[in-house]
């Protein structure tokens, strides 16, 4: 951020009076431009013991597989966002949706909120952001070609619960430590 | 938003190519300025059957009571945000924290993520954003002087579960309908 989006003048990066964090503050109109984490909402959609995955047609991770998910938009709910992304990326619909996990990724200021549900009619077809869509059973999942660690983690939690006969709701975090190693701390709630 | 925060030139509000929503787009550098919902994280902190509330020293709703909660910052987790807000507003700490509810408020593009937990030593003291802090049992809660409908809802769900002997995790939404009436749809998950 270089300029104030309100008045067009230059901003500086400083700690405003009464605050304890650096913010972008306009040098002319004094507007403080807060920046906050973004939510990525998505679905684990199941049909006959298989999970819907999408092969990414966009960067980052073009050509790798992911759960349908994307940035939540203003004026929608987390569940609406998850369903919209599932429809946009895979022309798929889910019913019986339940919250499955909330995973914060602080080093990139993202929060994943994933729902699980039933894929209607087992139907999917690639949307513009997907090269392919496919239903995979646990042993068919392309584990070595998943797009993001949080997707791998979500799927592992899902199948672990499924194989144990019941679902929990998970909350936690995945963050890179000083050596760039991903440290995962996710716990069942309740 | 009037100006591009990258190059300082004017933005227009239009639907970019390949998109289906209006965005602020720079007329010179073509940068698309996405806007996304913000997370408000907070705590329902209990001590000896009483809940910690804070009397707001800031607008909006100055002088009304609320659960400690506030905007999640970049580079933190939802739980860290909830604990930080609880400490900033009430100098209070919680342990044994568990996710309690995720409530989307689409008409103001906010998502509340509330945790429940035990208030350490029952201790609280007003922070700079609070006039008072107080522990209230269910029948002492100033129900008519709570700051936000989502706080009332969260407390009602909490006490309902507590009185029934066990906690669920809730997900849902509160939105204003065409007549400005608040419509609440929140469901236990699992």
PDB file of N, CA, C and O in Angstrom, chain B residues 128-159:
ATOM      1  N   UNK B 128      -8.549  -0.415  28.151  1.00  0.00           N
ATOM      2  CA  UNK B 128      -8.820   0.951  27.695  1.00  0.00           C
ATOM      3  C   UNK B 128     -10.142   1.066  26.936  1.00  0.00           C
ATOM      4  O   UNK B 128     -10.748   2.135  26.894  1.00  0.00           O
ATOM      5  N   UNK B 129     -10.606  -0.055  26.375  1.00  0.00           N
ATOM      6  CA  UNK B 129     -11.859  -0.005  25.608  1.00  0.00           C
ATOM      7  C   UNK B 129     -13.088  -0.341  26.456  1.00  0.00           C
ATOM      8  O   UNK B 129     -14.196  -0.444  25.929  1.00  0.00           O
ATOM      9  N   UNK B 130     -12.877  -0.554  27.750  1.00  0.00           N
ATOM     10  CA  UNK B 130     -13.993  -0.918  28.639  1.00  0.00           C
ATOM     11  C   UNK B 130     -14.131   0.070  29.793  1.00  0.00           C
ATOM     12  O   UNK B 130     -13.140   0.520  30.362  1.00  0.00           O
ATOM     13  N   UNK B 131     -15.387   0.377  30.117  1.00  0.00           N
ATOM     14  CA  UNK B 131     -15.662   1.204  31.293  1.00  0.00           C
ATOM     15  C   UNK B 131     -15.651   0.364  32.564  1.00  0.00           C
ATOM     16  O   UNK B 131     -15.188   0.800  33.616  1.00  0.00           O
ATOM     17  N   UNK B 132     -16.205  -0.842  32.450  1.00  0.00           N
ATOM     18  CA  UNK B 132     -16.273  -1.772  33.574  1.00  0.00           C
ATOM     19  C   UNK B 132     -16.142  -3.184  33.029  1.00  0.00           C
ATOM     20  O   UNK B 132     -16.462  -3.442  31.865  1.00  0.00           O
ATOM     21  N   UNK B 133     -15.736  -4.100  33.890  1.00  0.00           N
ATOM     22  CA  UNK B 133     -15.873  -5.526  33.588  1.00  0.00           C
ATOM     23  C   UNK B 133     -16.590  -6.159  34.767  1.00  0.00           C
ATOM     24  O   UNK B 133     -16.453  -5.707  35.907  1.00  0.00           O
ATOM     25  N   UNK B 134     -17.374  -7.187  34.474  1.00  0.00           N
ATOM     26  CA  UNK B 134     -18.178  -7.770  35.550  1.00  0.00           C
ATOM     27  C   UNK B 134     -18.490  -9.236  35.224  1.00  0.00           C
ATOM     28  O   UNK B 134     -18.613  -9.614  34.056  1.00  0.00           O
ATOM     29  N   UNK B 135     -18.599 -10.036  36.285  1.00  0.00           N
ATOM     30  CA  UNK B 135     -19.040 -11.417  36.123  1.00  0.00           C
ATOM     31  C   UNK B 135     -20.529 -11.494  36.447  1.00  0.00           C
ATOM     32  O   UNK B 135     -20.961 -11.041  37.516  1.00  0.00           O
ATOM     33  N   UNK B 136     -21.285 -12.063  35.503  1.00  0.00           N
ATOM     34  CA  UNK B 136     -22.735 -12.136  35.670  1.00  0.00           C
ATOM     35  C   UNK B 136     -23.230 -13.570  35.534  1.00  0.00           C
ATOM     36  O   UNK B 136     -22.873 -14.258  34.576  1.00  0.00           O
ATOM     37  N   UNK B 137     -24.093 -13.963  36.443  1.00  0.00           N
ATOM     38  CA  UNK B 137     -24.811 -15.232  36.262  1.00  0.00           C
ATOM     39  C   UNK B 137     -25.929 -14.988  35.244  1.00  0.00           C
ATOM     40  O   UNK B 137     -26.242 -13.838  34.910  1.00  0.00           O
ATOM     41  N   UNK B 138     -26.537 -16.092  34.788  1.00  0.00           N
ATOM     42  CA  UNK B 138     -27.546 -15.968  33.728  1.00  0.00           C
ATOM     43  C   UNK B 138     -28.636 -14.955  34.095  1.00  0.00           C
ATOM     44  O   UNK B 138     -29.037 -14.135  33.274  1.00  0.00           O
ATOM     45  N   UNK B 139     -29.103 -15.016  35.337  1.00  0.00           N
ATOM     46  CA  UNK B 139     -30.218 -14.118  35.699  1.00  0.00           C
ATOM     47  C   UNK B 139     -29.770 -12.689  36.025  1.00  0.00           C
ATOM     48  O   UNK B 139     -30.600 -11.801  36.226  1.00  0.00           O
ATOM     49  N   UNK B 140     -28.458 -12.507  36.073  1.00  0.00           N
ATOM     50  CA  UNK B 140     -27.945 -11.151  36.310  1.00  0.00           C
ATOM     51  C   UNK B 140     -27.536 -10.443  35.019  1.00  0.00           C
ATOM     52  O   UNK B 140     -27.285  -9.229  35.021  1.00  0.00           O
ATOM     53  N   UNK B 141     -27.422 -11.197  33.940  1.00  0.00           N
ATOM     54  CA  UNK B 141     -26.978 -10.613  32.657  1.00  0.00           C
ATOM     55  C   UNK B 141     -27.880  -9.420  32.315  1.00  0.00           C
ATOM     56  O   UNK B 141     -29.109  -9.546  32.388  1.00  0.00           O
ATOM     57  N   UNK B 142     -27.299  -8.285  31.964  1.00  0.00           N
ATOM     58  CA  UNK B 142     -28.118  -7.123  31.583  1.00  0.00           C
ATOM     59  C   UNK B 142     -28.668  -7.295  30.160  1.00  0.00           C
ATOM     60  O   UNK B 142     -28.229  -6.620  29.228  1.00  0.00           O
ATOM     61  N   UNK B 143     -29.635  -8.199  30.048  1.00  0.00           N
ATOM     62  CA  UNK B 143     -30.141  -8.606  28.726  1.00  0.00           C
ATOM     63  C   UNK B 143     -30.649  -7.427  27.900  1.00  0.00           C
ATOM     64  O   UNK B 143     -30.553  -7.442  26.674  1.00  0.00           O
ATOM     65  N   UNK B 144     -31.186  -6.410  28.585  1.00  0.00           N
ATOM     66  CA  UNK B 144     -31.730  -5.262  27.842  1.00  0.00           C
ATOM     67  C   UNK B 144     -30.667  -4.230  27.492  1.00  0.00           C
ATOM     68  O   UNK B 144     -30.972  -3.239  26.816  1.00  0.00           O
ATOM     69  N   UNK B 145     -29.474  -4.467  27.957  1.00  0.00           N
ATOM     70  CA  UNK B 145     -28.403  -3.498  27.697  1.00  0.00           C
ATOM     71  C   UNK B 145     -27.174  -4.151  27.077  1.00  0.00           C
ATOM     72  O   UNK B 145     -26.043  -3.762  27.355  1.00  0.00           O
ATOM     73  N   UNK B 146     -27.428  -5.168  26.242  1.00  0.00           N
ATOM     74  CA  UNK B 146     -26.319  -5.786  25.505  1.00  0.00           C
ATOM     75  C   UNK B 146     -26.094  -5.006  24.208  1.00  0.00           C
ATOM     76  O   UNK B 146     -27.024  -4.455  23.612  1.00  0.00           O
ATOM     77  N   UNK B 147     -24.828  -4.978  23.779  1.00  0.00           N
ATOM     78  CA  UNK B 147     -24.435  -4.062  22.701  1.00  0.00           C
ATOM     79  C   UNK B 147     -24.898  -4.505  21.316  1.00  0.00           C
ATOM     80  O   UNK B 147     -25.230  -3.663  20.474  1.00  0.00           O
ATOM     81  N   UNK B 148     -24.898  -5.827  21.067  1.00  0.00           N
ATOM     82  CA  UNK B 148     -25.160  -6.310  19.713  1.00  0.00           C
ATOM     83  C   UNK B 148     -26.046  -7.553  19.759  1.00  0.00           C
ATOM     84  O   UNK B 148     -25.895  -8.396  20.644  1.00  0.00           O
ATOM     85  N   UNK B 149     -26.938  -7.700  18.781  1.00  0.00           N
ATOM     86  CA  UNK B 149     -27.788  -8.905  18.750  1.00  0.00           C
ATOM     87  C   UNK B 149     -26.981 -10.206  18.754  1.00  0.00           C
ATOM     88  O   UNK B 149     -27.400 -11.191  19.352  1.00  0.00           O
ATOM     89  N   UNK B 150     -25.813 -10.223  18.094  1.00  0.00           N
ATOM     90  CA  UNK B 150     -25.028 -11.458  18.042  1.00  0.00           C
ATOM     91  C   UNK B 150     -24.491 -11.829  19.424  1.00  0.00           C
ATOM     92  O   UNK B 150     -24.287 -13.018  19.726  1.00  0.00           O
ATOM     93  N   UNK B 151     -24.315 -10.847  20.278  1.00  0.00           N
ATOM     94  CA  UNK B 151     -23.865 -11.131  21.643  1.00  0.00           C
ATOM     95  C   UNK B 151     -25.016 -11.742  22.444  1.00  0.00           C
ATOM     96  O   UNK B 151     -24.828 -12.736  23.163  1.00  0.00           O
ATOM     97  N   UNK B 152     -26.195 -11.182  22.301  1.00  0.00           N
ATOM     98  CA  UNK B 152     -27.381 -11.746  22.954  1.00  0.00           C
ATOM     99  C   UNK B 152     -27.568 -13.196  22.520  1.00  0.00           C
ATOM    100  O   UNK B 152     -27.778 -14.097  23.346  1.00  0.00           O
ATOM    101  N   UNK B 153     -27.489 -13.423  21.210  1.00  0.00           N
ATOM    102  CA  UNK B 153     -27.691 -14.766  20.658  1.00  0.00           C
ATOM    103  C   UNK B 153     -26.650 -15.747  21.201  1.00  0.00           C
ATOM    104  O   UNK B 153     -26.986 -16.865  21.608  1.00  0.00           O
ATOM    105  N   UNK B 154     -25.402 -15.337  21.206  1.00  0.00           N
ATOM    106  CA  UNK B 154     -24.322 -16.221  21.679  1.00  0.00           C
ATOM    107  C   UNK B 154     -24.534 -16.596  23.139  1.00  0.00           C
ATOM    108  O   UNK B 154     -24.362 -17.754  23.534  1.00  0.00           O
ATOM    109  N   UNK B 155     -24.930 -15.615  23.947  1.00  0.00           N
ATOM    110  CA  UNK B 155     -25.158 -15.887  25.370  1.00  0.00           C
ATOM    111  C   UNK B 155     -26.372 -16.789  25.588  1.00  0.00           C
ATOM    112  O   UNK B 155     -26.354 -17.678  26.446  1.00  0.00           O
ATOM    113  N   UNK B 156     -27.422 -16.572  24.786  1.00  0.00           N
ATOM    114  CA  UNK B 156     -28.608 -17.430  24.914  1.00  0.00           C
ATOM    115  C   UNK B 156     -28.280 -18.880  24.556  1.00  0.00           C
ATOM    116  O   UNK B 156     -28.693 -19.815  25.251  1.00  0.00           O
ATOM    117  N   UNK B 157     -27.538 -19.073  23.480  1.00  0.00           N
ATOM    118  CA  UNK B 157     -27.129 -20.428  23.087  1.00  0.00           C
ATOM    119  C   UNK B 157     -26.270 -21.051  24.187  1.00  0.00           C
ATOM    120  O   UNK B 157     -26.416 -22.227  24.526  1.00  0.00           O
ATOM    121  N   UNK B 158     -25.380 -20.243  24.737  1.00  0.00           N
ATOM    122  CA  UNK B 158     -24.468 -20.746  25.756  1.00  0.00           C
ATOM    123  C   UNK B 158     -25.223 -21.225  26.994  1.00  0.00           C
ATOM    124  O   UNK B 158     -25.025 -22.343  27.474  1.00  0.00           O
ATOM    125  N   UNK B 159     -26.096 -20.381  27.501  1.00  0.00           N
ATOM    126  CA  UNK B 159     -26.828 -20.761  28.714  1.00  0.00           C
ATOM    127  C   UNK B 159     -27.802 -21.898  28.448  1.00  0.00           C
ATOM    128  O   UNK B 159     -28.025 -22.750  29.312  1.00  0.00           O
TER     129      UNK B 159
END
